[in-house]
PDB file of C-alpha atoms and ligand atoms in Angstrom:
ATOM      1  CA  MET A 162      22.222 -13.905 -13.446  1.00 43.00           C
ATOM      2  CA  ALA A 163      20.244 -10.755 -12.723  1.00 42.00           C
ATOM      3  CA  ILE A 164      16.892 -12.487 -13.201  1.00 44.00           C
ATOM      4  CA  GLU A 165      17.706 -15.236 -10.716  1.00 47.00           C
ATOM      5  CA  LYS A 166      18.828 -12.652  -8.157  1.00 47.00           C
ATOM      6  CA  THR A 167      15.571 -10.738  -8.513  1.00 56.00           C
ATOM      7  CA  LEU A 168      13.684 -13.953  -7.990  1.00 74.00           C
ATOM      8  CA  THR A 169      15.266 -14.443  -4.591  1.00 91.00           C
ATOM      9  CA  LEU A 170      15.265 -10.847  -3.327  1.00 96.00           C
ATOM     10  CA  LEU A 171      12.535 -11.602  -0.774  1.00 98.00           C
ATOM     11  CA  GLU A 172      13.343 -15.244  -0.083  1.00 97.00           C
ATOM     12  CA  GLY A 173      12.266 -16.157   3.475  1.00 97.00           C
ATOM     13  CA  GLU A 174      10.182 -13.003   3.960  1.00 98.00           C
ATOM     14  CA  ILE A 175       6.508 -12.961   4.869  1.00 98.00           C
ATOM     15  CA  ALA A 176       4.632 -10.018   3.380  1.00 98.00           C
ATOM     16  CA  LEU A 177       1.206  -8.766   4.398  1.00 98.00           C
ATOM     17  CA  VAL A 178      -0.204  -6.676   1.543  1.00 98.00           C
ATOM     18  CA  THR A 179      -3.558  -4.981   2.091  1.00 98.00           C
ATOM     19  CA  GLY A 180      -5.928  -4.548  -0.842  1.00 98.00           C
ATOM     20  CA  ALA A 181      -4.289  -7.264  -2.938  1.00 98.00           C
ATOM     21  CA  THR A 182      -7.311  -8.097  -5.113  1.00 98.00           C
ATOM     22  CA  ARG A 183      -6.865  -5.374  -7.695  1.00 98.00           C
ATOM     23  CA  GLY A 184      -4.740  -2.518  -8.960  1.00 98.00           C
ATOM     24  CA  ILE A 185      -1.544  -1.538  -7.169  1.00 98.00           C
ATOM     25  CA  GLY A 186      -1.907  -4.007  -4.258  1.00 98.00           C
ATOM     26  CA  LYS A 187      -2.369  -6.928  -6.648  1.00 98.00           C
ATOM     27  CA  SER A 188       0.778  -5.991  -8.535  1.00 98.00           C
ATOM     28  CA  ILE A 189       2.780  -5.600  -5.300  1.00 98.00           C
ATOM     29  CA  ALA A 190       1.548  -8.972  -4.007  1.00 98.00           C
ATOM     30  CA  ASP A 191       2.481 -10.743  -7.249  1.00 97.00           C
ATOM     31  CA  GLU A 192       5.849  -9.004  -7.508  1.00 97.00           C
ATOM     32  CA  PHE A 193       6.737  -9.891  -3.913  1.00 98.00           C
ATOM     33  CA  ALA A 194       5.657 -13.510  -4.339  1.00 97.00           C
ATOM     34  CA  GLN A 195       7.709 -13.739  -7.543  1.00 97.00           C
ATOM     35  CA  ALA A 196      10.687 -12.437  -5.562  1.00 97.00           C
ATOM     36  CA  GLY A 197      10.337 -15.368  -3.162  1.00 97.00           C
ATOM     37  CA  ALA A 198       8.162 -13.971  -0.353  1.00 98.00           C
ATOM     38  CA  THR A 199       5.195 -15.756   1.167  1.00 98.00           C
ATOM     39  CA  VAL A 200       2.398 -13.268   0.585  1.00 98.00           C
ATOM     40  CA  ILE A 201      -0.743 -12.788   2.613  1.00 98.00           C
ATOM     41  CA  GLY A 202      -3.014 -10.554   0.569  1.00 98.00           C
ATOM     42  CA  THR A 203      -6.154  -8.992   1.979  1.00 98.00           C
ATOM     43  CA  ALA A 204      -9.567  -8.524   0.391  1.00 98.00           C
ATOM     44  CA  THR A 205     -12.859  -7.168   1.683  1.00 98.00           C
ATOM     45  CA  THR A 206     -14.813 -10.260   0.580  1.00 98.00           C
ATOM     46  CA  LYS A 207     -14.481 -14.047   0.733  1.00 98.00           C
ATOM     47  CA  GLU A 208     -14.550 -14.182  -3.089  1.00 98.00           C
ATOM     48  CA  GLY A 209     -11.750 -11.601  -3.226  1.00 98.00           C
ATOM     49  CA  ALA A 210      -9.639 -13.586  -0.746  1.00 98.00           C
ATOM     50  CA  GLU A 211     -10.209 -16.772  -2.765  1.00 98.00           C
ATOM     51  CA  SER A 212      -9.200 -14.984  -5.956  1.00 98.00           C
ATOM     52  CA  ILE A 213      -5.871 -14.012  -4.331  1.00 98.00           C
ATOM     53  CA  SER A 214      -5.258 -17.595  -3.152  1.00 98.00           C
ATOM     54  CA  ASN A 215      -6.124 -18.978  -6.606  1.00 98.00           C
ATOM     55  CA  ARG A 216      -3.985 -16.421  -8.409  1.00 97.00           C
ATOM     56  CA  LEU A 217      -0.892 -17.199  -6.319  1.00 97.00           C
ATOM     57  CA  SER A 218      -1.470 -20.920  -6.543  1.00 96.00           C
ATOM     58  CA  ASN A 219      -1.912 -20.779 -10.346  1.00 96.00           C
ATOM     59  CA  LEU A 220       1.403 -18.919 -10.566  1.00 94.00           C
ATOM     60  CA  ASN A 221       2.952 -21.582  -8.334  1.00 95.00           C
ATOM     61  CA  LEU A 222       3.813 -18.924  -5.745  1.00 96.00           C
ATOM     62  CA  ASN A 223       3.576 -18.986  -1.943  1.00 97.00           C
ATOM     63  CA  GLY A 224       0.756 -17.245  -0.141  1.00 98.00           C
ATOM     64  CA  HIS A 225      -2.981 -16.858   0.185  1.00 98.00           C
ATOM     65  CA  GLY A 226      -5.777 -14.359   0.597  1.00 98.00           C
ATOM     66  CA  ILE A 227      -7.602 -13.396   3.796  1.00 98.00           C
ATOM     67  CA  VAL A 228     -10.698 -11.285   4.419  1.00 98.00           C
ATOM     68  CA  LEU A 229      -9.967  -8.043   6.262  1.00 98.00           C
ATOM     69  CA  ASP A 230     -11.711  -4.701   6.441  1.00 98.00           C
ATOM     70  CA  VAL A 231      -8.762  -2.442   7.231  1.00 98.00           C
ATOM     71  CA  ALA A 232     -11.124   0.212   8.603  1.00 98.00           C
ATOM     72  CA  ASN A 233     -12.028  -2.193  11.433  1.00 98.00           C
ATOM     73  CA  SER A 234      -9.368  -2.255  14.177  1.00 98.00           C
ATOM     74  CA  GLU A 235     -10.907  -5.305  15.887  1.00 98.00           C
ATOM     75  CA  GLN A 236     -10.693  -7.311  12.669  1.00 98.00           C
ATOM     76  CA  ILE A 237      -7.055  -6.248  12.338  1.00 98.00           C
ATOM     77  CA  SER A 238      -6.254  -7.581  15.850  1.00 98.00           C
ATOM     78  CA  LYS A 239      -8.082 -10.831  15.122  1.00 98.00           C
ATOM     79  CA  GLU A 240      -6.502 -11.471  11.723  1.00 98.00           C
ATOM     80  CA  VAL A 241      -2.972 -10.592  12.844  1.00 98.00           C
ATOM     81  CA  GLY A 242      -3.598 -12.886  15.857  1.00 98.00           C
ATOM     82  CA  ASN A 243      -4.418 -15.677  13.389  1.00 98.00           C
ATOM     83  CA  LEU A 244      -1.182 -15.007  11.507  1.00 98.00           C
ATOM     84  CA  LYS A 245       0.749 -15.255  14.770  1.00 98.00           C
ATOM     85  CA  GLU A 246      -0.856 -18.585  15.622  1.00 98.00           C
ATOM     86  CA  THR A 247       0.080 -19.973  12.213  1.00 97.00           C
ATOM     87  CA  ASP A 248       3.681 -18.681  12.329  1.00 97.00           C
ATOM     88  CA  LEU A 249       2.994 -16.180   9.577  1.00 98.00           C
ATOM     89  CA  MET A 250       3.802 -12.911  11.340  1.00 98.00           C
ATOM     90  CA  PRO A 251       4.842 -10.530   8.564  1.00 98.00           C
ATOM     91  CA  SER A 252       8.378  -9.234   8.181  1.00 98.00           C
ATOM     92  CA  ILE A 253       7.024  -6.860   5.520  1.00 99.00           C
ATOM     93  CA  LEU A 254       3.810  -4.841   5.800  1.00 99.00           C
ATOM     94  CA  VAL A 255       2.415  -2.918   2.849  1.00 99.00           C
ATOM     95  CA  ASN A 256      -0.426  -0.589   3.802  1.00 98.00           C
ATOM     96  CA  ASN A 257      -1.922  -0.265   0.341  1.00 98.00           C
ATOM     97  CA  ALA A 258      -5.718  -0.605   0.731  1.00 98.00           C
ATOM     98  CA  GLY A 259      -7.433   2.697   0.201  1.00 98.00           C
ATOM     99  CA  ILE A 260     -10.527   4.468  -1.035  1.00 98.00           C
ATOM    100  CA  SER A 261     -10.979   7.802  -2.692  1.00 95.00           C
ATOM    101  CA  LEU A 262     -14.320   9.594  -2.385  1.00 95.00           C
ATOM    102  CA  ASP A 263     -14.956  12.805  -4.258  1.00 94.00           C
ATOM    103  CA  ASN A 264     -16.779  15.566  -2.390  1.00 97.00           C
ATOM    104  CA  LEU A 265     -16.385  19.210  -1.534  1.00 98.00           C
ATOM    105  CA  LEU A 266     -15.495  19.852   2.092  1.00 98.00           C
ATOM    106  CA  MET A 267     -18.728  21.760   2.698  1.00 98.00           C
ATOM    107  CA  ARG A 268     -20.716  18.636   1.705  1.00 98.00           C
ATOM    108  CA  ILE A 269     -18.649  15.964   3.449  1.00 98.00           C
ATOM    109  CA  LYS A 270     -20.617  14.375   6.290  1.00 98.00           C
ATOM    110  CA  LYS A 271     -19.030  13.013   9.467  1.00 98.00           C
ATOM    111  CA  ASP A 272     -19.468   9.383   8.314  1.00 98.00           C
ATOM    112  CA  GLU A 273     -17.743  10.012   5.003  1.00 98.00           C
ATOM    113  CA  TRP A 274     -14.845  11.846   6.648  1.00 98.00           C
ATOM    114  CA  GLU A 275     -14.403   9.052   9.201  1.00 98.00           C
ATOM    115  CA  LYS A 276     -14.576   6.295   6.567  1.00 98.00           C
ATOM    116  CA  VAL A 277     -11.854   7.869   4.421  1.00 98.00           C
ATOM    117  CA  ILE A 278      -9.590   8.529   7.415  1.00 98.00           C
ATOM    118  CA  ALA A 279     -10.183   5.042   8.861  1.00 98.00           C
ATOM    119  CA  THR A 280      -9.476   3.256   5.577  1.00 98.00           C
ATOM    120  CA  ASN A 281      -6.512   5.313   4.374  1.00 98.00           C
ATOM    121  CA  LEU A 282      -4.788   6.391   7.601  1.00 98.00           C
ATOM    122  CA  SER A 283      -5.971   4.710  10.823  1.00 98.00           C
ATOM    123  CA  SER A 284      -5.566   1.325   9.100  1.00 98.00           C
ATOM    124  CA  ALA A 285      -1.814   1.957   8.777  1.00 98.00           C
ATOM    125  CA  PHE A 286      -1.619   2.841  12.478  1.00 98.00           C
ATOM    126  CA  TYR A 287      -3.490  -0.267  13.650  1.00 98.00           C
ATOM    127  CA  LEU A 288      -1.686  -2.632  11.290  1.00 98.00           C
ATOM    128  CA  SER A 289       1.754  -1.210  12.108  1.00 98.00           C
ATOM    129  CA  LYS A 290       0.964  -1.499  15.823  1.00 98.00           C
ATOM    130  CA  ALA A 291      -0.149  -5.104  15.362  1.00 98.00           C
ATOM    131  CA  VAL A 292       3.025  -6.241  13.580  1.00 98.00           C
ATOM    132  CA  ILE A 293       5.745  -4.018  15.033  1.00 98.00           C
ATOM    133  CA  GLY A 294       6.342  -6.142  18.177  1.00 98.00           C
ATOM    134  CA  SER A 295       7.422  -9.161  16.189  1.00 98.00           C
ATOM    135  CA  MET A 296       9.567  -7.035  13.839  1.00 98.00           C
ATOM    136  CA  LEU A 297      11.287  -5.472  16.877  1.00 98.00           C
ATOM    137  CA  LYS A 298      11.905  -8.904  18.355  1.00 98.00           C
ATOM    138  CA  ASN A 299      13.377 -10.160  15.070  1.00 98.00           C
ATOM    139  CA  ARG A 300      15.386  -6.960  14.540  1.00 98.00           C
ATOM    140  CA  HIS A 301      14.195  -6.918  10.964  1.00 98.00           C
ATOM    141  CA  GLY A 302      11.204  -5.419   9.204  1.00 98.00           C
ATOM    142  CA  ARG A 303       9.870  -3.267   6.421  1.00 98.00           C
ATOM    143  CA  ILE A 304       6.757  -1.112   6.474  1.00 99.00           C
ATOM    144  CA  ILE A 305       5.666   0.531   3.243  1.00 99.00           C
ATOM    145  CA  ASN A 306       2.738   2.935   3.226  1.00 99.00           C
ATOM    146  CA  ILE A 307       1.076   3.802  -0.053  1.00 98.00           C
ATOM    147  CA  GLY A 308       0.388   7.535   0.014  1.00 98.00           C
ATOM    148  CA  SER A 309      -0.495   9.777  -2.909  1.00 98.00           C
ATOM    149  CA  VAL A 310       0.733  12.843  -4.739  1.00 97.00           C
ATOM    150  CA  GLN A 311      -2.383  14.437  -3.267  1.00 96.00           C
ATOM    151  CA  GLY A 312      -0.870  14.092   0.206  1.00 97.00           C
ATOM    152  CA  SER A 313       1.541  16.851  -0.879  1.00 95.00           C
ATOM    153  CA  THR A 314      -0.542  18.878  -3.311  1.00 95.00           C
ATOM    154  CA  GLY A 315      -4.110  18.444  -2.035  1.00 95.00           C
ATOM    155  CA  ALA A 316      -6.897  18.389  -4.629  1.00 94.00           C
ATOM    156  CA  PRO A 317     -10.364  19.906  -4.775  1.00 96.00           C
ATOM    157  CA  GLY A 318     -12.959  17.360  -3.636  1.00 96.00           C
ATOM    158  CA  HIS A 319     -10.296  15.363  -1.797  1.00 97.00           C
ATOM    159  CA  SER A 320      -9.789  17.147   1.527  1.00 98.00           C
ATOM    160  CA  HIS A 321     -10.364  13.899   3.482  1.00 98.00           C
ATOM    161  CA  TYR A 322      -8.271  11.758   1.128  1.00 98.00           C
ATOM    162  CA  SER A 323      -5.436  14.308   0.978  1.00 98.00           C
ATOM    163  CA  ALA A 324      -5.475  14.747   4.770  1.00 98.00           C
ATOM    164  CA  ALA A 325      -5.229  10.979   5.232  1.00 98.00           C
ATOM    165  CA  LYS A 326      -2.381  10.657   2.725  1.00 98.00           C
ATOM    166  CA  ALA A 327      -0.496  13.603   4.269  1.00 98.00           C
ATOM    167  CA  GLY A 328      -1.038  11.941   7.661  1.00 98.00           C
ATOM    168  CA  LEU A 329       0.675   8.789   6.377  1.00 98.00           C
ATOM    169  CA  ILE A 330       3.827  10.808   5.745  1.00 98.00           C
ATOM    170  CA  GLY A 331       3.928  12.003   9.379  1.00 98.00           C
ATOM    171  CA  LEU A 332       3.195   8.493  10.637  1.00 98.00           C
ATOM    172  CA  THR A 333       5.981   7.116   8.433  1.00 98.00           C
ATOM    173  CA  LYS A 334       8.586   9.615   9.668  1.00 98.00           C
ATOM    174  CA  SER A 335       7.707   9.206  13.345  1.00 98.00           C
ATOM    175  CA  LEU A 336       7.674   5.412  13.300  1.00 98.00           C
ATOM    176  CA  ALA A 337      10.866   5.307  11.201  1.00 98.00           C
ATOM    177  CA  GLN A 338      12.641   7.225  13.984  1.00 98.00           C
ATOM    178  CA  GLU A 339      11.194   4.997  16.701  1.00 98.00           C
ATOM    179  CA  VAL A 340      12.261   1.666  15.173  1.00 98.00           C
ATOM    180  CA  GLY A 341      15.304   2.451  13.022  1.00 98.00           C
ATOM    181  CA  SER A 342      17.754   1.148  15.615  1.00 98.00           C
ATOM    182  CA  ARG A 343      16.139  -2.295  15.286  1.00 98.00           C
ATOM    183  CA  ASN A 344      16.787  -2.548  11.555  1.00 98.00           C
ATOM    184  CA  ILE A 345      13.197  -1.749  10.615  1.00 98.00           C
ATOM    185  CA  THR A 346      12.583   0.717   7.794  1.00 98.00           C
ATOM    186  CA  VAL A 347       9.356   2.641   7.277  1.00 99.00           C
ATOM    187  CA  ASN A 348       8.706   4.510   4.044  1.00 99.00           C
ATOM    188  CA  THR A 349       5.900   6.000   1.990  1.00 98.00           C
ATOM    189  CA  ILE A 350       5.496   5.574  -1.747  1.00 98.00           C
ATOM    190  CA  SER A 351       3.421   8.399  -3.207  1.00 98.00           C
ATOM    191  CA  PRO A 352       2.047   7.443  -6.623  1.00 98.00           C
ATOM    192  CA  GLY A 353       0.792   9.999  -9.098  1.00 97.00           C
ATOM    193  CA  TYR A 354      -2.035   8.904 -11.380  1.00 95.00           C
ATOM    194  CA  VAL A 355      -2.022   5.136 -11.901  1.00 97.00           C
ATOM    195  CA  SER A 356      -4.417   3.304 -14.233  1.00 94.00           C
ATOM    196  CA  THR A 357      -6.602   1.209 -11.897  1.00 95.00           C
ATOM    197  CA  ASP A 358     -10.268   0.968 -10.915  1.00 94.00           C
ATOM    198  CA  MET A 359      -9.703   4.022  -8.704  1.00 93.00           C
ATOM    199  CA  THR A 360      -8.956   6.278 -11.662  1.00 92.00           C
ATOM    200  CA  LYS A 361     -11.096   4.703 -14.375  1.00 91.00           C
ATOM    201  CA  GLN A 362     -14.040   7.061 -13.831  1.00 87.00           C
ATOM    202  CA  ILE A 363     -11.913  10.093 -14.772  1.00 89.00           C
ATOM    203  CA  ASP A 364     -13.287  11.422 -18.092  1.00 91.00           C
ATOM    204  CA  ASP A 365     -11.258  11.863 -21.296  1.00 91.00           C
ATOM    205  CA  LYS A 366     -11.031  15.631 -20.995  1.00 93.00           C
ATOM    206  CA  MET A 367      -9.663  15.438 -17.462  1.00 90.00           C
ATOM    207  CA  ASN A 368      -7.303  12.592 -18.480  1.00 91.00           C
ATOM    208  CA  GLN A 369      -5.894  14.788 -21.256  1.00 94.00           C
ATOM    209  CA  ALA A 370      -5.436  17.714 -18.853  1.00 92.00           C
ATOM    210  CA  LEU A 371      -3.705  15.439 -16.358  1.00 91.00           C
ATOM    211  CA  LEU A 372      -1.362  14.031 -19.001  1.00 94.00           C
ATOM    212  CA  GLU A 373      -0.202  17.582 -19.730  1.00 94.00           C
ATOM    213  CA  THR A 374       1.087  17.770 -16.138  1.00 93.00           C
ATOM    214  CA  ILE A 375       3.158  14.571 -16.418  1.00 96.00           C
ATOM    215  CA  PRO A 376       6.622  15.030 -17.973  1.00 97.00           C
ATOM    216  CA  LEU A 377       6.841  11.316 -18.843  1.00 97.00           C
ATOM    217  CA  LYS A 378       3.538  11.699 -20.794  1.00 95.00           C
ATOM    218  CA  ARG A 379       1.861   8.555 -19.568  1.00 96.00           C
ATOM    219  CA  PHE A 380      -0.140   7.442 -16.562  1.00 96.00           C
ATOM    220  CA  GLY A 381       1.545   5.108 -14.135  1.00 97.00           C
ATOM    221  CA  LYS A 382       1.011   1.358 -14.219  1.00 98.00           C
ATOM    222  CA  PRO A 383       0.598  -0.707 -11.034  1.00 98.00           C
ATOM    223  CA  ILE A 384       3.931  -2.410 -11.798  1.00 98.00           C
ATOM    224  CA  ASP A 385       5.710   0.986 -11.592  1.00 98.00           C
ATOM    225  CA  ILE A 386       4.659   1.177  -7.955  1.00 98.00           C
ATOM    226  CA  ALA A 387       5.281  -2.529  -7.317  1.00 98.00           C
ATOM    227  CA  LYS A 388       8.905  -2.314  -8.516  1.00 98.00           C
ATOM    228  CA  THR A 389       9.532   0.590  -6.122  1.00 98.00           C
ATOM    229  CA  ALA A 390       7.925  -1.373  -3.296  1.00 98.00           C
ATOM    230  CA  LEU A 391      10.148  -4.359  -4.121  1.00 98.00           C
ATOM    231  CA  TYR A 392      13.213  -2.127  -3.934  1.00 98.00           C
ATOM    232  CA  LEU A 393      12.220  -0.767  -0.524  1.00 98.00           C
ATOM    233  CA  ALA A 394      11.209  -4.173   0.818  1.00 98.00           C
ATOM    234  CA  SER A 395      14.417  -5.907  -0.226  1.00 98.00           C
ATOM    235  CA  SER A 396      18.042  -5.488   0.803  1.00 96.00           C
ATOM    236  CA  LEU A 397      18.398  -3.000  -2.099  1.00 97.00           C
ATOM    237  CA  GLY A 398      16.560  -0.392  -0.032  1.00 97.00           C
ATOM    238  CA  SER A 399      17.984  -1.244   3.373  1.00 97.00           C
ATOM    239  CA  TYR A 400      19.460   2.243   4.006  1.00 98.00           C
ATOM    240  CA  ILE A 401      16.299   4.178   3.116  1.00 98.00           C
ATOM    241  CA  THR A 402      13.919   5.076   5.920  1.00 98.00           C
ATOM    242  CA  GLY A 403      11.430   7.815   6.770  1.00 98.00           C
ATOM    243  CA  GLU A 404      11.304   8.769   3.107  1.00 98.00           C
ATOM    244  CA  THR A 405       8.529   9.601   0.710  1.00 98.00           C
ATOM    245  CA  ILE A 406       9.345   8.185  -2.703  1.00 98.00           C
ATOM    246  CA  ASN A 407       7.357   9.981  -5.399  1.00 97.00           C
ATOM    247  CA  VAL A 408       6.529   7.657  -8.289  1.00 98.00           C
ATOM    248  CA  ASN A 409       4.558   9.949 -10.527  1.00 97.00           C
ATOM    249  CA  GLY A 410       6.222  10.405 -13.915  1.00 97.00           C
ATOM    250  CA  GLY A 411       7.574  13.765 -12.796  1.00 97.00           C
ATOM    251  CA  MET A 412       4.318  15.462 -11.759  1.00 93.00           C
ATOM    252  CA  ASN A 413       4.706  17.946  -8.951  1.00 86.00           C
ATOM    253  CA  MET A 414       8.482  18.157  -9.386  1.00 84.00           C
ATOM    254  CA  LEU A 415       9.963  20.441  -6.771  1.00 67.00           C
TER     255      LEU A 415
HETATM  256  P1  NDP B 701      -8.238   0.099  -6.372  1.00 81.32           P
HETATM  257  O1  NDP B 701      -9.505   0.854  -6.174  1.00 81.32           O
HETATM  258  O2  NDP B 701      -7.899  -0.440  -7.708  1.00 81.32           O
HETATM  259  O3  NDP B 701      -8.145  -1.095  -5.293  1.00 81.32           O
HETATM  260  C1  NDP B 701      -8.379  -0.814  -3.958  1.00 81.32           C
HETATM  261  C2  NDP B 701      -7.970  -1.987  -3.112  1.00 81.32           C
HETATM  262  O4  NDP B 701      -8.170  -1.630  -1.740  1.00 81.32           O
HETATM  263  C3  NDP B 701      -8.808  -3.217  -3.381  1.00 81.32           C
HETATM  264  O5  NDP B 701      -7.997  -4.349  -3.234  1.00 81.32           O
HETATM  265  C4  NDP B 701      -9.857  -3.170  -2.279  1.00 81.32           C
HETATM  266  O6  NDP B 701     -10.339  -4.442  -1.914  1.00 81.32           O
HETATM  267  C5  NDP B 701      -9.034  -2.584  -1.147  1.00 81.32           C
HETATM  268  N1  NDP B 701      -9.874  -1.964  -0.121  1.00 81.32           N
HETATM  269  C6  NDP B 701     -10.696  -0.910  -0.238  1.00 81.32           C
HETATM  270  N2  NDP B 701     -11.308  -0.652   0.939  1.00 81.32           N
HETATM  271  C7  NDP B 701     -10.840  -1.570   1.818  1.00 81.32           C
HETATM  272  C8  NDP B 701     -11.079  -1.842   3.170  1.00 81.32           C
HETATM  273  N3  NDP B 701     -11.938  -1.123   3.917  1.00 81.32           N
HETATM  274  N4  NDP B 701     -10.432  -2.873   3.749  1.00 81.32           N
HETATM  275  C9  NDP B 701      -9.580  -3.620   3.031  1.00 81.32           C
HETATM  276  N5  NDP B 701      -9.305  -3.423   1.741  1.00 81.32           N
HETATM  277  C10 NDP B 701      -9.933  -2.404   1.143  1.00 81.32           C
HETATM  278  O7  NDP B 701      -7.102   1.107  -5.865  1.00 81.32           O
HETATM  279  P2  NDP B 701      -5.613   1.389  -6.389  1.00 81.32           P
HETATM  280  O8  NDP B 701      -4.924   0.128  -6.655  1.00 81.32           O
HETATM  281  O9  NDP B 701      -5.681   2.422  -7.422  1.00 81.32           O
HETATM  282  O10 NDP B 701      -5.010   2.100  -5.093  1.00 81.32           O
HETATM  283  C11 NDP B 701      -4.210   1.418  -4.143  1.00 81.32           C
HETATM  284  C12 NDP B 701      -3.594   2.463  -3.224  1.00 81.32           C
HETATM  285  O11 NDP B 701      -2.865   3.399  -3.991  1.00 81.32           O
HETATM  286  C13 NDP B 701      -4.623   3.267  -2.429  1.00 81.32           C
HETATM  287  O12 NDP B 701      -4.145   3.517  -1.132  1.00 81.32           O
HETATM  288  C14 NDP B 701      -4.709   4.563  -3.211  1.00 81.32           C
HETATM  289  O13 NDP B 701      -5.132   5.633  -2.408  1.00 81.32           O
HETATM  290  C15 NDP B 701      -3.278   4.715  -3.672  1.00 81.32           C
HETATM  291  N6  NDP B 701      -3.123   5.569  -4.820  1.00 81.32           N
HETATM  292  C16 NDP B 701      -3.693   5.259  -6.035  1.00 81.32           C
HETATM  293  C17 NDP B 701      -3.519   6.099  -7.108  1.00 81.32           C
HETATM  294  C18 NDP B 701      -4.100   5.822  -8.450  1.00 81.32           C
HETATM  295  O14 NDP B 701      -3.987   6.697  -9.329  1.00 81.32           O
HETATM  296  N7  NDP B 701      -4.705   4.673  -8.700  1.00 81.32           N
HETATM  297  C19 NDP B 701      -2.766   7.352  -6.979  1.00 81.32           C
HETATM  298  C20 NDP B 701      -2.213   7.585  -5.678  1.00 81.32           C
HETATM  299  C21 NDP B 701      -2.398   6.719  -4.651  1.00 81.32           C
HETATM  300  P3  NDP B 701     -11.652  -5.095  -2.605  1.00 81.32           P
HETATM  301  O15 NDP B 701     -11.268  -5.492  -3.998  1.00 81.32           O
HETATM  302  O16 NDP B 701     -11.983  -6.233  -1.740  1.00 81.32           O
HETATM  303  O17 NDP B 701     -12.700  -4.013  -2.628  1.00 81.32           O
END
């Protein structure tokens, strides 16, 4: 039956999902675990990591949370080293963790620029670098980067965020070409506006204006992104690489 097949789509896979405490990352982690993967979800705090472990355990699913600041390359090396020692090197990496700060370019200070680039872009470089060796050895792997519609369109107040998200697309295409011959796919999912903590501060007037730009007339839900990630991570998406999949209700249709 279709349901049973979905439940085993990621059987035997180990998925590292960054930013799995809330929003899109949480939905991806749960969806992957429900499809049979062992999920390692990252959080910035011990409480966050425990909440991931408890959530998966309460759902009777495999996996646990770990603490990782994705903007810290040394922490990435250490935590991926721990995964290696415990035989949990990921066959699937989802670079989801991200932050969005709102500021006009003329006011952005060096620290703010560097924080947004480190969290949204450099993290994907360091994490991909940390896991790619084992994927190459196993001749199997999936890397999914969570970009944004703003990586294509830009947005006022988001020059750093948009630059980072556009950078993910270049990273995705380059790495996809480097590792394709080893059965490793690398793709970007670019969500539009999804209802999460990241978008909850948008006021009603702006929300209404945004809805006007979405042909499907609703904001995205985390599960909309998670289902696309499941497709790319599983055998269903095995012939897709170097792509940017726009999941945005039809905004920015070209
Ligand atoms: P949320 O703000 O709801 O959640 C962000 C997640 O990222 C949390 O799990 C948070 O962990 C984690 N995180 C933040 N900073 C770090 C860090 N330095 N190291 C590790 N983890 C970190 O975001 P969304 O779910 O909305 O967004 C997820 C991704 O989707 C992001 O990359 C975002 O840019 C992208 N996106 C979102 C859109 C939207 O409309 N929501 C639209 C387009 C793209 P903790 O809980 O521990 O703080």
